[in-house]
Amino acid sequence: MPREVRLLSDVLSDFARTMGTDFPIQGILDQLVQGIVEVLPVTAAGVRLTGPGIDPGYVAASDRSALHFEKLQSELDEGPSLVAQETGTAVVVPDLRAQHDFSTFGPLALDAGVVAVFTFPLRNGDAQLGTLDLYRDAPGLLDLAAMTAAQTLADVAAAYLLNAQARADLQDSSDRSRASLLHDPLTGLPNRILLLERLEHALLRGRRSGTMAAVLFANLDEFTLVNDTHGHRVGDELLVAVAERLGRQLRPADTLARLSGDEFAILCEDLVQTAEVDAIAARICAALGEPFVLSMGQVDTTASIGIAVADESHHLPEDLLHSAELAMHQAKRKGGARHQIIDMGEQRLVDERVSLQRDLRQACARDELLLEYQPIVGTVDRRIIGVEALVRWLHPSRGLVSPATLVPLAEQSGTITAIGRWVLEQACQAGSTSAPAGALPVSANVSAYQLMSPNFAATVEDVLLSTDTDPGLVTLEVTESVFLQDSQRALVVLRDLKRLGVTLALDDFGTGYSSLSYLKRFPVDVVKIDRGFVADLGKDHATRAIVSSVVDLAHALGLTVVAEGVETVQQHEEVEELGCEACQGYYFARPMSAEALDALMTHRVADGNPRLPVDA
Ligand code: C2E
Ligand code: MG
Ligand code: MG
């Protein structure tokens, strides 16, 4: 085997062995030029990558002189390498002195000691990736075996190069897609995923170093308004400006992230005391409170910032971020435009409310709600003229939950509509079944939210029909709060209800805004004087004067008056003197179960005396 062929096979097998899966482009070129000067009768070798399909600009050379010739051809834009590159065929210049094609490169190369040049294209189909250039200090041709060996090596190297380039491209695109996975496209800031990654490291570092990490959770106040008023383009512009402004407030090692919409989070590390994060938050709040000048003009905004400092309760980065978010909501509840370190006491109350709300959604289905009934009696004869249905919730672990807690919860979670309907159905059924002497009038309370909910009157009508209840036996009690929200609509609903034939009572009169004009403007039939007034009747003249004039006005308008919360014989006497037609209160009877009410009514009627005894 000729020496060149044996050595060529050595270089090739060397290539195959060392070009592992992640051999870099520069490494391939270096190996090529080193290998080739060992196997072929040349003094130096160089490679230039210039073609499409590969990163141009790579250069390798077996020594300084070869490097010089490569650069020279690039600078002069002339030389055998450029011809081979363009034509895709080898260029052979056995004696530069006799070759006049390279008028600039030729003399300069000769001056530097090169006499013969052999250039082989690094072929990639019809195009060339670059060239392999062999230099010799003596004139003369290479023999056929050497020429073939050189072209074979150039071809093999080209194949490796393409492979390496494909790998590099893949890496690039996976780097890019990882970067886009971890960043918010609008602001270019880290997103939630990246923030959580950094937070995890920060928590670990904090534990080791004894310093603190904190998260600030910032949310613009009324950002939706900006979007709604000026459009999303301006909204986006504002978010970008906010991101920039936030960035300027931070210390170099802090991480600013955009979580979603107008939610930004800042991770501060290496804090020694909480006061530091407090100061950062104050600075940010002040900065975001300054007007923003956008393309459409000035936009004013403020931000609410919640802060959570890592402690042993935050094992997970998500926990810390969540705490900061809760603190942000606390800041919002206080009116916004402020910062707030999480208040765990308040948070426990909020958590409790949330968990009660969750339970309440299932209370109806789980049969945990029940009604008690409190008799309403005629003031003079103490005859039972009706009952008020009062809801209770028997919570599986908390026991009895009062309506004072239950009703607002139900209003907040929207369950009041379903609960209200259930109350009405139960009350109607109790009114018609628990009265041996005939149907018993029953009152049910209706909260403002319930009254204003869509189709309330239709619901009432539906319940009356489905329970076969005489509307004349049903009183709906509403409080003045219904008139505060939207008095026009309240008036419409109340009129619809009146048309159904039910009685309307104004409950707790005297609390709240207590405008006497309500009695005239709204179609109510009954006024229930709040028990606060009844309790104070004997104590001061002013209360007595007020109640007296309410009773007189009610009577003048044709309404009847019920005194609530009558607890003593004196109170009974006083409300009787003032002319209240009916009374309700512990003095006569406490709220009781449906069974107890049944028993009471049966007993009273059997006695021929449906009056309540009083044990004064
Ligand atoms: P309300 O409609 O004014 O009902 C009277 C409340 O006063 C009842 O409290 C009753 O137990 C209490 N009470 C009656 N007599 C006396 C007395 O002599 N002394 C004292 N200290 N209290 C007396 P309860 O059952 O806790 O209900 C409180 C409020 O919750 C009710 O006030 C009503 O506004 C609301 N509520 C009750 N049930 C429902 C319901 O089914 N739906 C709605 N929306 N609200 C309800
Ligand atoms: Mg009531
Ligand atoms: Mg009341």
mmCIF file of C-alpha atoms in Angstrom, residues 87-311:
data_model
loop_
_atom_site.group_PDB
_atom_site.id
_atom_site.type_symbol
_atom_site.label_atom_id
_atom_site.label_comp_id
_atom_site.label_asym_id
_atom_site.label_seq_id
_atom_site.Cartn_x
_atom_site.Cartn_y
_atom_site.Cartn_z
ATOM 1 C CA THR A 87 -16.320 26.561 -9.218
ATOM 2 C CA GLY A 88 -16.491 23.597 -6.890
ATOM 3 C CA THR A 89 -13.434 22.017 -8.478
ATOM 4 C CA ALA A 90 -9.900 21.711 -7.273
ATOM 5 C CA VAL A 91 -7.486 24.438 -8.349
ATOM 6 C CA VAL A 92 -3.896 23.408 -8.950
ATOM 7 C CA VAL A 93 -1.119 26.033 -9.093
ATOM 8 C CA PRO A 94 2.135 24.039 -9.319
ATOM 9 C CA ASP A 95 4.251 27.196 -9.735
ATOM 10 C CA LEU A 96 3.001 30.637 -8.728
ATOM 11 C CA ARG A 97 5.816 32.241 -10.644
ATOM 12 C CA ALA A 98 4.352 30.964 -13.924
ATOM 13 C CA GLN A 99 0.769 31.682 -12.932
ATOM 14 C CA HIS A 100 -0.506 35.149 -13.751
ATOM 15 C CA ASP A 101 -4.164 34.784 -12.733
ATOM 16 C CA PHE A 102 -3.539 35.981 -9.199
ATOM 17 C CA SER A 103 -1.803 39.262 -9.845
ATOM 18 C CA THR A 104 -1.999 40.549 -6.275
ATOM 19 C CA PHE A 105 -2.031 37.366 -4.229
ATOM 20 C CA GLY A 106 0.675 35.657 -6.337
ATOM 21 C CA PRO A 107 3.576 38.072 -5.679
ATOM 22 C CA LEU A 108 2.668 38.477 -2.007
ATOM 23 C CA ALA A 109 2.520 34.698 -1.517
ATOM 24 C CA LEU A 110 5.815 34.236 -3.349
ATOM 25 C CA ASP A 111 7.394 36.890 -1.123
ATOM 26 C CA ALA A 112 6.222 34.882 1.879
ATOM 27 C CA GLY A 113 7.828 31.711 0.561
ATOM 28 C CA VAL A 114 4.942 29.864 -1.078
ATOM 29 C CA VAL A 115 5.556 28.506 -4.534
ATOM 30 C CA ALA A 116 2.785 25.967 -5.147
ATOM 31 C CA VAL A 117 -0.868 26.014 -4.016
ATOM 32 C CA PHE A 118 -3.484 23.235 -4.265
ATOM 33 C CA THR A 119 -7.022 24.065 -3.294
ATOM 34 C CA PHE A 120 -9.887 21.602 -2.797
ATOM 35 C CA PRO A 121 -13.525 22.556 -2.315
ATOM 36 C CA LEU A 122 -15.378 21.388 0.819
ATOM 37 C CA ARG A 123 -18.386 20.244 -1.139
ATOM 38 C CA ASN A 124 -21.966 20.247 -0.038
ATOM 39 C CA GLY A 125 -23.980 19.120 -3.049
ATOM 40 C CA ASP A 126 -23.714 21.896 -5.638
ATOM 41 C CA ALA A 127 -22.429 24.453 -3.172
ATOM 42 C CA GLN A 128 -19.183 24.728 -1.271
ATOM 43 C CA LEU A 129 -18.780 25.202 2.442
ATOM 44 C CA GLY A 130 -15.277 26.542 1.978
ATOM 45 C CA THR A 131 -11.903 25.248 0.835
ATOM 46 C CA LEU A 132 -8.986 23.187 1.978
ATOM 47 C CA ASP A 133 -5.772 24.893 0.838
ATOM 48 C CA LEU A 134 -2.424 23.190 0.635
ATOM 49 C CA TYR A 135 0.787 25.233 0.348
ATOM 50 C CA ARG A 136 4.217 24.126 -0.690
ATOM 51 C CA ASP A 137 7.534 25.958 -0.712
ATOM 52 C CA ALA A 138 8.720 24.173 -3.881
ATOM 53 C CA PRO A 139 7.159 24.042 -7.346
ATOM 54 C CA GLY A 140 5.661 20.902 -8.760
ATOM 55 C CA LEU A 141 2.460 18.882 -8.998
ATOM 56 C CA LEU A 142 1.018 16.524 -6.414
ATOM 57 C CA ASP A 143 0.645 13.024 -7.673
ATOM 58 C CA LEU A 144 -2.806 11.583 -8.325
ATOM 59 C CA ALA A 145 -2.910 9.605 -5.078
ATOM 60 C CA ALA A 146 -2.167 12.760 -3.047
ATOM 61 C CA MET A 147 -4.752 14.753 -4.997
ATOM 62 C CA THR A 148 -7.391 12.054 -4.408
ATOM 63 C CA ALA A 149 -6.463 11.780 -0.747
ATOM 64 C CA ALA A 150 -6.782 15.559 -0.300
ATOM 65 C CA GLN A 151 -10.201 15.701 -1.965
ATOM 66 C CA THR A 152 -11.381 12.675 0.045
ATOM 67 C CA LEU A 153 -10.331 14.372 3.271
ATOM 68 C CA ALA A 154 -12.028 17.592 2.194
ATOM 69 C CA ASP A 155 -15.248 15.659 1.470
ATOM 70 C CA VAL A 156 -15.144 13.797 4.753
ATOM 71 C CA ALA A 157 -14.487 17.001 6.649
ATOM 72 C CA ALA A 158 -17.410 18.684 4.836
ATOM 73 C CA ALA A 159 -19.739 15.894 5.963
ATOM 74 C CA TYR A 160 -18.584 16.272 9.562
ATOM 75 C CA LEU A 161 -18.924 20.023 9.354
ATOM 76 C CA LEU A 162 -22.504 19.822 8.163
ATOM 77 C CA ASN A 163 -23.272 17.464 10.959
ATOM 78 C CA ALA A 164 -21.711 19.741 13.538
ATOM 79 C CA GLN A 165 -23.502 22.755 12.095
ATOM 80 C CA ALA A 166 -26.851 20.936 12.291
ATOM 81 C CA ARG A 167 -26.146 20.143 15.924
ATOM 82 C CA ALA A 168 -25.205 23.751 16.644
ATOM 83 C CA ASP A 169 -28.372 24.977 14.931
ATOM 84 C CA LEU A 170 -30.455 22.573 16.962
ATOM 85 C CA GLN A 171 -28.793 23.735 20.158
ATOM 86 C CA ASP A 172 -29.415 27.347 19.173
ATOM 87 C CA SER A 173 -33.046 26.777 18.495
ATOM 88 C CA SER A 174 -33.495 24.806 21.689
ATOM 89 C CA ASP A 175 -31.713 27.632 23.573
ATOM 90 C CA ARG A 176 -34.044 30.085 21.907
ATOM 91 C CA SER A 177 -37.148 28.076 22.651
ATOM 92 C CA ARG A 178 -36.053 27.623 26.268
ATOM 93 C CA ALA A 179 -35.503 31.371 26.476
ATOM 94 C CA SER A 180 -38.943 32.020 25.043
ATOM 95 C CA LEU A 181 -40.443 29.502 27.460
ATOM 96 C CA LEU A 182 -38.927 31.413 30.343
ATOM 97 C CA HIS A 183 -39.598 34.969 29.237
ATOM 98 C CA ASP A 184 -42.599 37.152 28.718
ATOM 99 C CA PRO A 185 -42.806 38.125 25.046
ATOM 100 C CA LEU A 186 -44.205 41.621 25.678
ATOM 101 C CA THR A 187 -41.622 42.933 28.118
ATOM 102 C CA GLY A 188 -38.847 40.401 27.664
ATOM 103 C CA LEU A 189 -38.819 39.925 31.432
ATOM 104 C CA PRO A 190 -38.500 36.517 33.092
ATOM 105 C CA ASN A 191 -41.880 34.857 33.454
ATOM 106 C CA ARG A 192 -43.409 32.905 36.325
ATOM 107 C CA ILE A 193 -41.482 29.700 35.505
ATOM 108 C CA LEU A 194 -38.114 31.417 35.553
ATOM 109 C CA LEU A 195 -39.009 33.434 38.641
ATOM 110 C CA LEU A 196 -39.950 30.250 40.485
ATOM 111 C CA GLU A 197 -36.648 28.660 39.433
ATOM 112 C CA ARG A 198 -34.704 31.623 40.777
ATOM 113 C CA LEU A 199 -36.867 31.707 43.880
ATOM 114 C CA GLU A 200 -36.023 28.106 44.600
ATOM 115 C CA HIS A 201 -32.312 28.878 44.452
ATOM 116 C CA ALA A 202 -32.813 32.009 46.527
ATOM 117 C CA LEU A 203 -34.573 30.043 49.271
ATOM 118 C CA LEU A 204 -31.731 27.526 49.362
ATOM 119 C CA ARG A 205 -29.093 30.247 49.416
ATOM 120 C CA GLY A 206 -30.974 32.155 52.109
ATOM 121 C CA ARG A 207 -31.083 29.067 54.314
ATOM 122 C CA ARG A 208 -27.337 28.590 53.915
ATOM 123 C CA SER A 209 -26.283 32.204 54.309
ATOM 124 C CA GLY A 210 -28.776 33.264 56.957
ATOM 125 C CA THR A 211 -29.965 36.205 54.858
ATOM 126 C CA MET A 212 -33.549 36.732 53.774
ATOM 127 C CA ALA A 213 -35.287 36.530 50.459
ATOM 128 C CA ALA A 214 -38.518 38.389 49.836
ATOM 129 C CA VAL A 215 -41.034 38.603 47.036
ATOM 130 C CA LEU A 216 -42.838 41.792 46.123
ATOM 131 C CA PHE A 217 -46.010 41.213 44.173
ATOM 132 C CA ALA A 218 -47.093 44.325 42.287
ATOM 133 C CA ASN A 219 -50.420 44.820 40.594
ATOM 134 C CA LEU A 220 -51.580 48.014 38.927
ATOM 135 C CA ASP A 221 -54.748 49.513 40.338
ATOM 136 C CA GLU A 222 -57.471 49.898 37.706
ATOM 137 C CA PHE A 223 -55.378 48.538 34.833
ATOM 138 C CA THR A 224 -58.540 47.144 33.228
ATOM 139 C CA LEU A 225 -59.792 50.709 33.030
ATOM 140 C CA VAL A 226 -56.748 51.704 30.937
ATOM 141 C CA ASN A 227 -57.391 48.780 28.583
ATOM 142 C CA ASP A 228 -61.091 49.541 28.376
ATOM 143 C CA THR A 229 -60.680 53.282 27.883
ATOM 144 C CA HIS A 230 -57.642 53.435 25.601
ATOM 145 C CA GLY A 231 -57.491 49.953 24.072
ATOM 146 C CA HIS A 232 -55.074 47.078 24.469
ATOM 147 C CA ARG A 233 -52.301 48.681 22.444
ATOM 148 C CA VAL A 234 -52.009 51.478 24.990
ATOM 149 C CA GLY A 235 -52.417 48.904 27.757
ATOM 150 C CA ASP A 236 -49.425 47.010 26.381
ATOM 151 C CA GLU A 237 -47.452 50.216 26.033
ATOM 152 C CA LEU A 238 -48.148 51.004 29.667
ATOM 153 C CA LEU A 239 -47.039 47.529 30.760
ATOM 154 C CA VAL A 240 -43.750 47.907 28.910
ATOM 155 C CA ALA A 241 -43.222 51.322 30.501
ATOM 156 C CA VAL A 242 -44.057 49.902 33.924
ATOM 157 C CA ALA A 243 -41.565 47.080 33.381
ATOM 158 C CA GLU A 244 -38.859 49.608 32.512
ATOM 159 C CA ARG A 245 -39.666 51.808 35.474
ATOM 160 C CA LEU A 246 -39.712 48.858 37.840
ATOM 161 C CA GLY A 247 -36.369 47.731 36.463
ATOM 162 C CA ARG A 248 -34.837 51.078 37.366
ATOM 163 C CA GLN A 249 -35.882 50.756 41.015
ATOM 164 C CA LEU A 250 -34.150 47.459 41.597
ATOM 165 C CA ARG A 251 -30.808 46.492 42.994
ATOM 166 C CA PRO A 252 -28.527 44.686 40.519
ATOM 167 C CA ALA A 253 -29.123 41.182 41.877
ATOM 168 C CA ASP A 254 -32.928 41.463 42.131
ATOM 169 C CA THR A 255 -35.101 39.595 39.642
ATOM 170 C CA LEU A 256 -38.048 41.338 38.057
ATOM 171 C CA ALA A 257 -40.625 39.099 36.411
ATOM 172 C CA ARG A 258 -43.952 39.592 34.694
ATOM 173 C CA LEU A 259 -46.387 36.949 35.830
ATOM 174 C CA SER A 260 -49.439 37.813 33.770
ATOM 175 C CA GLY A 261 -51.479 40.844 32.725
ATOM 176 C CA ASP A 262 -50.531 43.659 35.057
ATOM 177 C CA GLU A 263 -48.923 41.402 37.649
ATOM 178 C CA PHE A 264 -45.220 41.812 38.262
ATOM 179 C CA ALA A 265 -43.069 40.155 40.887
ATOM 180 C CA ILE A 266 -39.710 41.132 42.246
ATOM 181 C CA LEU A 267 -37.419 38.739 44.002
ATOM 182 C CA CYS A 268 -35.064 40.464 46.424
ATOM 183 C CA GLU A 269 -32.276 38.438 47.948
ATOM 184 C CA ASP A 270 -29.612 38.950 50.580
ATOM 185 C CA LEU A 271 -31.802 41.085 52.787
ATOM 186 C CA VAL A 272 -30.604 41.537 56.314
ATOM 187 C CA GLN A 273 -33.748 43.113 57.709
ATOM 188 C CA THR A 274 -37.348 43.544 56.676
ATOM 189 C CA ALA A 275 -36.986 47.323 56.649
ATOM 190 C CA GLU A 276 -34.949 47.044 53.447
ATOM 191 C CA VAL A 277 -37.751 45.438 51.476
ATOM 192 C CA ASP A 278 -40.183 47.921 52.946
ATOM 193 C CA ALA A 279 -38.047 50.730 51.551
ATOM 194 C CA ILE A 280 -37.813 49.078 48.120
ATOM 195 C CA ALA A 281 -41.587 48.654 48.005
ATOM 196 C CA ALA A 282 -42.161 52.275 49.025
ATOM 197 C CA ARG A 283 -39.781 53.386 46.281
ATOM 198 C CA ILE A 284 -41.596 51.286 43.688
ATOM 199 C CA CYS A 285 -45.012 52.502 44.790
ATOM 200 C CA ALA A 286 -43.854 56.094 44.489
ATOM 201 C CA ALA A 287 -42.273 55.468 41.074
ATOM 202 C CA LEU A 288 -45.383 53.815 39.651
ATOM 203 C CA GLY A 289 -47.510 56.635 41.038
ATOM 204 C CA GLU A 290 -45.757 59.129 38.742
ATOM 205 C CA PRO A 291 -47.618 59.751 35.467
ATOM 206 C CA PHE A 292 -46.647 57.721 32.397
ATOM 207 C CA VAL A 293 -46.280 59.576 29.134
ATOM 208 C CA LEU A 294 -47.334 57.217 26.351
ATOM 209 C CA SER A 295 -47.852 57.745 22.634
ATOM 210 C CA MET A 296 -51.496 58.758 23.175
ATOM 211 C CA GLY A 297 -50.701 61.068 26.070
ATOM 212 C CA GLN A 298 -50.421 60.859 29.818
ATOM 213 C CA VAL A 299 -51.741 57.933 31.836
ATOM 214 C CA ASP A 300 -51.957 58.019 35.611
ATOM 215 C CA THR A 301 -51.865 54.847 37.581
ATOM 216 C CA THR A 302 -50.962 53.480 40.976
ATOM 217 C CA ALA A 303 -49.953 50.055 42.173
ATOM 218 C CA SER A 304 -50.669 47.791 45.100
ATOM 219 C CA ILE A 305 -47.706 45.805 46.322
ATOM 220 C CA GLY A 306 -47.799 42.767 48.542
ATOM 221 C CA ILE A 307 -44.668 41.575 50.300
ATOM 222 C CA ALA A 308 -43.809 38.189 51.712
ATOM 223 C CA VAL A 309 -40.502 37.517 53.397
ATOM 224 C CA ALA A 310 -39.294 33.913 53.322
ATOM 225 C CA ASP A 311 -39.475 32.067 56.598
#
